[in-house]
Tab-separated table of C-alpha atoms in Angstrom:
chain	number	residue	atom	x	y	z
A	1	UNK	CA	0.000	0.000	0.000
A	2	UNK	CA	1.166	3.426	-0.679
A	3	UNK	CA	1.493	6.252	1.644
A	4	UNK	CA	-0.726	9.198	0.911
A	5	UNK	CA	0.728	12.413	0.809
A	6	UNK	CA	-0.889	16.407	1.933
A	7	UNK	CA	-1.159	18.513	0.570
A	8	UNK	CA	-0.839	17.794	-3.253
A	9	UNK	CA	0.815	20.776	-4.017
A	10	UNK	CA	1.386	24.311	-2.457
A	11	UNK	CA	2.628	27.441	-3.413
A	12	UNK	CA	5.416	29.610	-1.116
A	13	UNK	CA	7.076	33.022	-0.967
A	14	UNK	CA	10.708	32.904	-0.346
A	15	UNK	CA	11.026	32.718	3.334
A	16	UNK	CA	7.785	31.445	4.497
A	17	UNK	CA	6.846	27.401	5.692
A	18	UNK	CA	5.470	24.677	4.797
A	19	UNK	CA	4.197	21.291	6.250
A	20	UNK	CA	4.206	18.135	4.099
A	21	UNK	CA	2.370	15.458	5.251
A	22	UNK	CA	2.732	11.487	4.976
A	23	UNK	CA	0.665	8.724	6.555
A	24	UNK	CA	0.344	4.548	5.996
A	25	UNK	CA	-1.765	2.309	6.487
A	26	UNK	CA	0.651	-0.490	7.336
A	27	UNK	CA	2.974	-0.883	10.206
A	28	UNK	CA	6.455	0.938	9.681
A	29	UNK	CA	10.403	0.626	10.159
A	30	UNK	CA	10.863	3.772	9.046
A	31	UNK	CA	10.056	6.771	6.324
A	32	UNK	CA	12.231	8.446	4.259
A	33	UNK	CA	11.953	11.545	2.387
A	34	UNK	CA	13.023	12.469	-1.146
A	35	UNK	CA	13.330	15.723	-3.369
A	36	UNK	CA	12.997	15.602	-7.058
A	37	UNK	CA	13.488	18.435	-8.997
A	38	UNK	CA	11.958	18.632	-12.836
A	39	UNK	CA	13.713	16.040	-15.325
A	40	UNK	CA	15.930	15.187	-12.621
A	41	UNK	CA	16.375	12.083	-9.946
A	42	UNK	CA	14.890	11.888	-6.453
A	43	UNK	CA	17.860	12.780	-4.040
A	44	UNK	CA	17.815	11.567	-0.657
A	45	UNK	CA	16.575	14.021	2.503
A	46	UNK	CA	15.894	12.200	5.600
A	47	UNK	CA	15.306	9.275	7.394
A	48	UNK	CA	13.297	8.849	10.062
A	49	UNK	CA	13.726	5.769	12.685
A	50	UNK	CA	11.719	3.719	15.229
A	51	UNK	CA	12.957	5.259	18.147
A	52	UNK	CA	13.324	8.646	17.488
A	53	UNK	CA	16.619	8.570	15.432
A	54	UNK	CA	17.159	10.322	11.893
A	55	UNK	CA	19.737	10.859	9.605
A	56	UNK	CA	19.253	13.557	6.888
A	57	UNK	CA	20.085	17.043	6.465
A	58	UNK	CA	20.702	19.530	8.818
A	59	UNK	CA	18.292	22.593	7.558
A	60	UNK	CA	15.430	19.970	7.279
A	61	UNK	CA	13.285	18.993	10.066
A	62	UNK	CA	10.352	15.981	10.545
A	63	UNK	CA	8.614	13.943	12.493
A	64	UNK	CA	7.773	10.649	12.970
A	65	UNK	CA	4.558	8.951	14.848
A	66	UNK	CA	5.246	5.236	15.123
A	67	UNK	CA	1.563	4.723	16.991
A	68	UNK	CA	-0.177	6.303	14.023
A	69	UNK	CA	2.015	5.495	11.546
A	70	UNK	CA	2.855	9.500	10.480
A	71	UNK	CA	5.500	11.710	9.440
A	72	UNK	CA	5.396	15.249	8.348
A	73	UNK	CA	8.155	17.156	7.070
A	74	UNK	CA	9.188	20.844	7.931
A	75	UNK	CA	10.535	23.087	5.589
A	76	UNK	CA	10.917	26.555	7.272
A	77	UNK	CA	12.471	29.802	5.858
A	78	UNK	CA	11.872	28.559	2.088
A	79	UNK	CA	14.385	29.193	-0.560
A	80	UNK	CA	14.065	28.894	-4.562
A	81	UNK	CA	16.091	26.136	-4.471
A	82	UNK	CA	13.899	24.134	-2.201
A	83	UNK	CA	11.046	23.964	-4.963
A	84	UNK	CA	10.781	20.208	-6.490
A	85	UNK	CA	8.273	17.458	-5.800
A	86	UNK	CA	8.185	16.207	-2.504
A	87	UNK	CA	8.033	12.073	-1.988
A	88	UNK	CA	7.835	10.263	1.281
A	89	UNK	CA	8.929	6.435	1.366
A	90	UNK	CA	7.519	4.176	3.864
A	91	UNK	CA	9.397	1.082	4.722
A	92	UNK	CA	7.884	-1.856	5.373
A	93	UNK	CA	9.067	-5.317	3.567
A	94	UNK	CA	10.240	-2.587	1.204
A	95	UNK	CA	10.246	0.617	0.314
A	96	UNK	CA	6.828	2.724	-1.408
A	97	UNK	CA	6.234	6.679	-1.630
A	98	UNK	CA	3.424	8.115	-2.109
A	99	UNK	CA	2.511	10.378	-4.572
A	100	UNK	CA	4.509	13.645	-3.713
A	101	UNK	CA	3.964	16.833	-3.183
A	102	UNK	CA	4.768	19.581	-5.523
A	103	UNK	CA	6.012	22.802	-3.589
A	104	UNK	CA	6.463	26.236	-5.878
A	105	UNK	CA	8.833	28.340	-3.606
A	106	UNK	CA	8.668	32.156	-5.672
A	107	UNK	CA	10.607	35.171	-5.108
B	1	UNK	CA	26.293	11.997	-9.421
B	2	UNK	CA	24.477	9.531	-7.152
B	3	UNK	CA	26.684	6.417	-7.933
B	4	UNK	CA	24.238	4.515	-9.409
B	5	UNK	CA	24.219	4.079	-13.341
B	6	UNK	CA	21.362	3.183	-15.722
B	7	UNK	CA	21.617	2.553	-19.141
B	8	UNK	CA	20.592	2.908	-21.828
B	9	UNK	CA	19.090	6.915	-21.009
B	10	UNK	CA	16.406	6.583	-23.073
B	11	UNK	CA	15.105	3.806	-25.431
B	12	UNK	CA	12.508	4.489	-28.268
B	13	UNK	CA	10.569	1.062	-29.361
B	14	UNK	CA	7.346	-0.250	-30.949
B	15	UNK	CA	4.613	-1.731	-29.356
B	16	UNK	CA	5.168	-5.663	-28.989
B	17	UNK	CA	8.729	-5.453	-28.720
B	18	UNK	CA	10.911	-6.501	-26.050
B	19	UNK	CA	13.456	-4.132	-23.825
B	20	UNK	CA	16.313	-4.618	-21.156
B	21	UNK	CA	17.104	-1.694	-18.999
B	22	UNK	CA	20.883	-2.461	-16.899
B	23	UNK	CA	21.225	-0.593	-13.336
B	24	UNK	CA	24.868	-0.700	-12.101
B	25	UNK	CA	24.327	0.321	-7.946
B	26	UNK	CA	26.885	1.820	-5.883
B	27	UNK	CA	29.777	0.312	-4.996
B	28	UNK	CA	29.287	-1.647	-1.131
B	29	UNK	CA	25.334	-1.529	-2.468
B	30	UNK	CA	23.587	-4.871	-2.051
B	31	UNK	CA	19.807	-3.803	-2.260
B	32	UNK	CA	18.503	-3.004	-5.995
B	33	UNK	CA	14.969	-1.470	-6.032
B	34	UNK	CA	13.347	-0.291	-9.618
B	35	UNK	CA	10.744	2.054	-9.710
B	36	UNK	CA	8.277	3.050	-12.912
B	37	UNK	CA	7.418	7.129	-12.892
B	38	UNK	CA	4.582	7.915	-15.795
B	39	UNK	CA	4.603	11.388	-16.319
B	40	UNK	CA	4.516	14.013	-13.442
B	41	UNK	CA	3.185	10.841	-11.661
B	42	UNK	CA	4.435	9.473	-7.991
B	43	UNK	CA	6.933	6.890	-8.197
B	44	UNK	CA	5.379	3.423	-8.149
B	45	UNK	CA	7.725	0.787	-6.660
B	46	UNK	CA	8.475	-2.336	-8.865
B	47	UNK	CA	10.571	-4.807	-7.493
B	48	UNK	CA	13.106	-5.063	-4.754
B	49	UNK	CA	16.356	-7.506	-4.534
B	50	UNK	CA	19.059	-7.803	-1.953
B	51	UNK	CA	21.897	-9.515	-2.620
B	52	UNK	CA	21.186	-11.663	-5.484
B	53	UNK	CA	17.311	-12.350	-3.838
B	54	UNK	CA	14.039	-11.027	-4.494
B	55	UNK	CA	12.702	-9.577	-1.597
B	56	UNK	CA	9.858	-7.610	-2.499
B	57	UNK	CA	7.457	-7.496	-5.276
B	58	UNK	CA	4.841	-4.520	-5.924
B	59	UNK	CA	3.366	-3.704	-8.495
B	60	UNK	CA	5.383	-5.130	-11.502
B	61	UNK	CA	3.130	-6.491	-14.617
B	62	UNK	CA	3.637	-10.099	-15.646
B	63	UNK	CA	5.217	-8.888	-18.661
B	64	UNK	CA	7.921	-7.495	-16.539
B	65	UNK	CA	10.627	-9.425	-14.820
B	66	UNK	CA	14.166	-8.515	-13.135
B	67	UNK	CA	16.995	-10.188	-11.859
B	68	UNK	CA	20.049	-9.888	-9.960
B	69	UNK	CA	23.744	-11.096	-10.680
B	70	UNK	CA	26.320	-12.430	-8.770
B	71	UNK	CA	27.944	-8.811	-9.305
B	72	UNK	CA	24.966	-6.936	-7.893
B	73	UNK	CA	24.155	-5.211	-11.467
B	74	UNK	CA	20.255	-5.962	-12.250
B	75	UNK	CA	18.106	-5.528	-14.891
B	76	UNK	CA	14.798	-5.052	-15.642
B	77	UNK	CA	13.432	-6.675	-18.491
B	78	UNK	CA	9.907	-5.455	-20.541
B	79	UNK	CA	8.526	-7.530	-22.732
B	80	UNK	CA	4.838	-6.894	-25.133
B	81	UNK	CA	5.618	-3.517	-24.594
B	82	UNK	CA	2.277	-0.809	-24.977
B	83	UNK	CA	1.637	2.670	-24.975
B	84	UNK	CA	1.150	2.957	-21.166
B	85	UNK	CA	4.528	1.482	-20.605
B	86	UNK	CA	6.363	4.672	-21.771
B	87	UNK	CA	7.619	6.280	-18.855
B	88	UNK	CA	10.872	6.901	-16.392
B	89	UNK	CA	11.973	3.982	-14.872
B	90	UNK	CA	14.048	4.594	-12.117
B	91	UNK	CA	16.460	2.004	-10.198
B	92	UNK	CA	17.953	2.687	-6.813
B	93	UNK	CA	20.089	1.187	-4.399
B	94	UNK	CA	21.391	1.095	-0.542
B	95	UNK	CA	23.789	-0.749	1.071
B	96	UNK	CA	20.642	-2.954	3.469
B	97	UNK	CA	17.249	-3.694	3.114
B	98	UNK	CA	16.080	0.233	3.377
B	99	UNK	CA	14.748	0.399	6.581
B	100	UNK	CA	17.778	2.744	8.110
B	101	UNK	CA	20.085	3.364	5.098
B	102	UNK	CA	19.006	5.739	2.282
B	103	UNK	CA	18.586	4.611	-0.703
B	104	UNK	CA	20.562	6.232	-4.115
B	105	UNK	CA	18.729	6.620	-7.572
B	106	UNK	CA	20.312	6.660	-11.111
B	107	UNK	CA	19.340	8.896	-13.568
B	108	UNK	CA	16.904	7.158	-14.884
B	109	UNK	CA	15.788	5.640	-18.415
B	110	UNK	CA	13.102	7.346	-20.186
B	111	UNK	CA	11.272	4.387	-22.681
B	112	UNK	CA	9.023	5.478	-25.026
B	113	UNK	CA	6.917	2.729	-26.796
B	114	UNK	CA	5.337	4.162	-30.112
Protein backbone atom coordinates (compact mmCIF):
# COMPACT_ATOMS: atom_id res chain seq x y z
CA UNK A 1 0.00 0.00 0.00
CA UNK A 2 1.17 3.43 -0.68
CA UNK A 3 1.49 6.25 1.64
CA UNK A 4 -0.73 9.20 0.91
CA UNK A 5 0.73 12.41 0.81
CA UNK A 6 -0.89 16.41 1.93
CA UNK A 7 -1.16 18.51 0.57
CA UNK A 8 -0.84 17.79 -3.25
CA UNK A 9 0.82 20.78 -4.02
CA UNK A 10 1.39 24.31 -2.46
CA UNK A 11 2.63 27.44 -3.41
CA UNK A 12 5.42 29.61 -1.12
CA UNK A 13 7.08 33.02 -0.97
CA UNK A 14 10.71 32.90 -0.35
CA UNK A 15 11.03 32.72 3.33
CA UNK A 16 7.79 31.44 4.50
CA UNK A 17 6.85 27.40 5.69
CA UNK A 18 5.47 24.68 4.80
CA UNK A 19 4.20 21.29 6.25
CA UNK A 20 4.21 18.14 4.10
CA UNK A 21 2.37 15.46 5.25
CA UNK A 22 2.73 11.49 4.98
CA UNK A 23 0.66 8.72 6.55
CA UNK A 24 0.34 4.55 6.00
CA UNK A 25 -1.76 2.31 6.49
CA UNK A 26 0.65 -0.49 7.34
CA UNK A 27 2.97 -0.88 10.21
CA UNK A 28 6.46 0.94 9.68
CA UNK A 29 10.40 0.63 10.16
CA UNK A 30 10.86 3.77 9.05
CA UNK A 31 10.06 6.77 6.32
CA UNK A 32 12.23 8.45 4.26
CA UNK A 33 11.95 11.54 2.39
CA UNK A 34 13.02 12.47 -1.15
CA UNK A 35 13.33 15.72 -3.37
CA UNK A 36 13.00 15.60 -7.06
CA UNK A 37 13.49 18.44 -9.00
CA UNK A 38 11.96 18.63 -12.84
CA UNK A 39 13.71 16.04 -15.32
CA UNK A 40 15.93 15.19 -12.62
CA UNK A 41 16.37 12.08 -9.95
CA UNK A 42 14.89 11.89 -6.45
CA UNK A 43 17.86 12.78 -4.04
CA UNK A 44 17.81 11.57 -0.66
CA UNK A 45 16.57 14.02 2.50
CA UNK A 46 15.89 12.20 5.60
CA UNK A 47 15.31 9.28 7.39
CA UNK A 48 13.30 8.85 10.06
CA UNK A 49 13.73 5.77 12.69
CA UNK A 50 11.72 3.72 15.23
CA UNK A 51 12.96 5.26 18.15
CA UNK A 52 13.32 8.65 17.49
CA UNK A 53 16.62 8.57 15.43
CA UNK A 54 17.16 10.32 11.89
CA UNK A 55 19.74 10.86 9.61
CA UNK A 56 19.25 13.56 6.89
CA UNK A 57 20.08 17.04 6.47
CA UNK A 58 20.70 19.53 8.82
CA UNK A 59 18.29 22.59 7.56
CA UNK A 60 15.43 19.97 7.28
CA UNK A 61 13.29 18.99 10.07
CA UNK A 62 10.35 15.98 10.55
CA UNK A 63 8.61 13.94 12.49
CA UNK A 64 7.77 10.65 12.97
CA UNK A 65 4.56 8.95 14.85
CA UNK A 66 5.25 5.24 15.12
CA UNK A 67 1.56 4.72 16.99
CA UNK A 68 -0.18 6.30 14.02
CA UNK A 69 2.01 5.50 11.55
CA UNK A 70 2.85 9.50 10.48
CA UNK A 71 5.50 11.71 9.44
CA UNK A 72 5.40 15.25 8.35
CA UNK A 73 8.15 17.16 7.07
CA UNK A 74 9.19 20.84 7.93
CA UNK A 75 10.54 23.09 5.59
CA UNK A 76 10.92 26.56 7.27
CA UNK A 77 12.47 29.80 5.86
CA UNK A 78 11.87 28.56 2.09
CA UNK A 79 14.39 29.19 -0.56
CA UNK A 80 14.06 28.89 -4.56
CA UNK A 81 16.09 26.14 -4.47
CA UNK A 82 13.90 24.13 -2.20
CA UNK A 83 11.05 23.96 -4.96
CA UNK A 84 10.78 20.21 -6.49
CA UNK A 85 8.27 17.46 -5.80
CA UNK A 86 8.19 16.21 -2.50
CA UNK A 87 8.03 12.07 -1.99
CA UNK A 88 7.84 10.26 1.28
CA UNK A 89 8.93 6.43 1.37
CA UNK A 90 7.52 4.18 3.86
CA UNK A 91 9.40 1.08 4.72
CA UNK A 92 7.88 -1.86 5.37
CA UNK A 93 9.07 -5.32 3.57
CA UNK A 94 10.24 -2.59 1.20
CA UNK A 95 10.25 0.62 0.31
CA UNK A 96 6.83 2.72 -1.41
CA UNK A 97 6.23 6.68 -1.63
CA UNK A 98 3.42 8.11 -2.11
CA UNK A 99 2.51 10.38 -4.57
CA UNK A 100 4.51 13.64 -3.71
CA UNK A 101 3.96 16.83 -3.18
CA UNK A 102 4.77 19.58 -5.52
CA UNK A 103 6.01 22.80 -3.59
CA UNK A 104 6.46 26.24 -5.88
CA UNK A 105 8.83 28.34 -3.61
CA UNK A 106 8.67 32.16 -5.67
CA UNK A 107 10.61 35.17 -5.11
CA UNK B 1 26.29 12.00 -9.42
CA UNK B 2 24.48 9.53 -7.15
CA UNK B 3 26.68 6.42 -7.93
CA UNK B 4 24.24 4.51 -9.41
CA UNK B 5 24.22 4.08 -13.34
CA UNK B 6 21.36 3.18 -15.72
CA UNK B 7 21.62 2.55 -19.14
CA UNK B 8 20.59 2.91 -21.83
CA UNK B 9 19.09 6.91 -21.01
CA UNK B 10 16.41 6.58 -23.07
CA UNK B 11 15.11 3.81 -25.43
CA UNK B 12 12.51 4.49 -28.27
CA UNK B 13 10.57 1.06 -29.36
CA UNK B 14 7.35 -0.25 -30.95
CA UNK B 15 4.61 -1.73 -29.36
CA UNK B 16 5.17 -5.66 -28.99
CA UNK B 17 8.73 -5.45 -28.72
CA UNK B 18 10.91 -6.50 -26.05
CA UNK B 19 13.46 -4.13 -23.82
CA UNK B 20 16.31 -4.62 -21.16
CA UNK B 21 17.10 -1.69 -19.00
CA UNK B 22 20.88 -2.46 -16.90
CA UNK B 23 21.22 -0.59 -13.34
CA UNK B 24 24.87 -0.70 -12.10
CA UNK B 25 24.33 0.32 -7.95
CA UNK B 26 26.88 1.82 -5.88
CA UNK B 27 29.78 0.31 -5.00
CA UNK B 28 29.29 -1.65 -1.13
CA UNK B 29 25.33 -1.53 -2.47
CA UNK B 30 23.59 -4.87 -2.05
CA UNK B 31 19.81 -3.80 -2.26
CA UNK B 32 18.50 -3.00 -5.99
CA UNK B 33 14.97 -1.47 -6.03
CA UNK B 34 13.35 -0.29 -9.62
CA UNK B 35 10.74 2.05 -9.71
CA UNK B 36 8.28 3.05 -12.91
CA UNK B 37 7.42 7.13 -12.89
CA UNK B 38 4.58 7.92 -15.79
CA UNK B 39 4.60 11.39 -16.32
CA UNK B 40 4.52 14.01 -13.44
CA UNK B 41 3.18 10.84 -11.66
CA UNK B 42 4.44 9.47 -7.99
CA UNK B 43 6.93 6.89 -8.20
CA UNK B 44 5.38 3.42 -8.15
CA UNK B 45 7.72 0.79 -6.66
CA UNK B 46 8.47 -2.34 -8.86
CA UNK B 47 10.57 -4.81 -7.49
CA UNK B 48 13.11 -5.06 -4.75
CA UNK B 49 16.36 -7.51 -4.53
CA UNK B 50 19.06 -7.80 -1.95
CA UNK B 51 21.90 -9.52 -2.62
CA UNK B 52 21.19 -11.66 -5.48
CA UNK B 53 17.31 -12.35 -3.84
CA UNK B 54 14.04 -11.03 -4.49
CA UNK B 55 12.70 -9.58 -1.60
CA UNK B 56 9.86 -7.61 -2.50
CA UNK B 57 7.46 -7.50 -5.28
CA UNK B 58 4.84 -4.52 -5.92
CA UNK B 59 3.37 -3.70 -8.50
CA UNK B 60 5.38 -5.13 -11.50
CA UNK B 61 3.13 -6.49 -14.62
CA UNK B 62 3.64 -10.10 -15.65
CA UNK B 63 5.22 -8.89 -18.66
CA UNK B 64 7.92 -7.50 -16.54
CA UNK B 65 10.63 -9.43 -14.82
CA UNK B 66 14.17 -8.51 -13.13
CA UNK B 67 16.99 -10.19 -11.86
CA UNK B 68 20.05 -9.89 -9.96
CA UNK B 69 23.74 -11.10 -10.68
CA UNK B 70 26.32 -12.43 -8.77
CA UNK B 71 27.94 -8.81 -9.31
CA UNK B 72 24.97 -6.94 -7.89
CA UNK B 73 24.16 -5.21 -11.47
CA UNK B 74 20.25 -5.96 -12.25
CA UNK B 75 18.11 -5.53 -14.89
CA UNK B 76 14.80 -5.05 -15.64
CA UNK B 77 13.43 -6.67 -18.49
CA UNK B 78 9.91 -5.46 -20.54
CA UNK B 79 8.53 -7.53 -22.73
CA UNK B 80 4.84 -6.89 -25.13
CA UNK B 81 5.62 -3.52 -24.59
CA UNK B 82 2.28 -0.81 -24.98
CA UNK B 83 1.64 2.67 -24.97
CA UNK B 84 1.15 2.96 -21.17
CA UNK B 85 4.53 1.48 -20.61
CA UNK B 86 6.36 4.67 -21.77
CA UNK B 87 7.62 6.28 -18.85
CA UNK B 88 10.87 6.90 -16.39
CA UNK B 89 11.97 3.98 -14.87
CA UNK B 90 14.05 4.59 -12.12
CA UNK B 91 16.46 2.00 -10.20
CA UNK B 92 17.95 2.69 -6.81
CA UNK B 93 20.09 1.19 -4.40
CA UNK B 94 21.39 1.10 -0.54
CA UNK B 95 23.79 -0.75 1.07
CA UNK B 96 20.64 -2.95 3.47
CA UNK B 97 17.25 -3.69 3.11
CA UNK B 98 16.08 0.23 3.38
CA UNK B 99 14.75 0.40 6.58
CA UNK B 100 17.78 2.74 8.11
CA UNK B 101 20.08 3.36 5.10
CA UNK B 102 19.01 5.74 2.28
CA UNK B 103 18.59 4.61 -0.70
CA UNK B 104 20.56 6.23 -4.11
CA UNK B 105 18.73 6.62 -7.57
CA UNK B 106 20.31 6.66 -11.11
CA UNK B 107 19.34 8.90 -13.57
CA UNK B 108 16.90 7.16 -14.88
CA UNK B 109 15.79 5.64 -18.41
CA UNK B 110 13.10 7.35 -20.19
CA UNK B 111 11.27 4.39 -22.68
CA UNK B 112 9.02 5.48 -25.03
CA UNK B 113 6.92 2.73 -26.80
CA UNK B 114 5.34 4.16 -30.11
Amino acid sequence: QQPVQSPQAVILREGEDAVINCSSSKALYSVHWYRQKHGEAPVFLMILLKGGEQKGHEKISASFNEKKQQSSLYLTASQLSYSGTYFCGTVGNDMRFGAGTRLTVKP
Amino acid sequence: DSGVTQTPKHLITATGQRVTLRCSPRSGDLSVYWYQQSLDQGLQFLIQYYNGEERAKGNILERFSAQQFPDLHSELNLSSLELGDSALYFCASSVGTGANTEAFFGQGTRLTVV
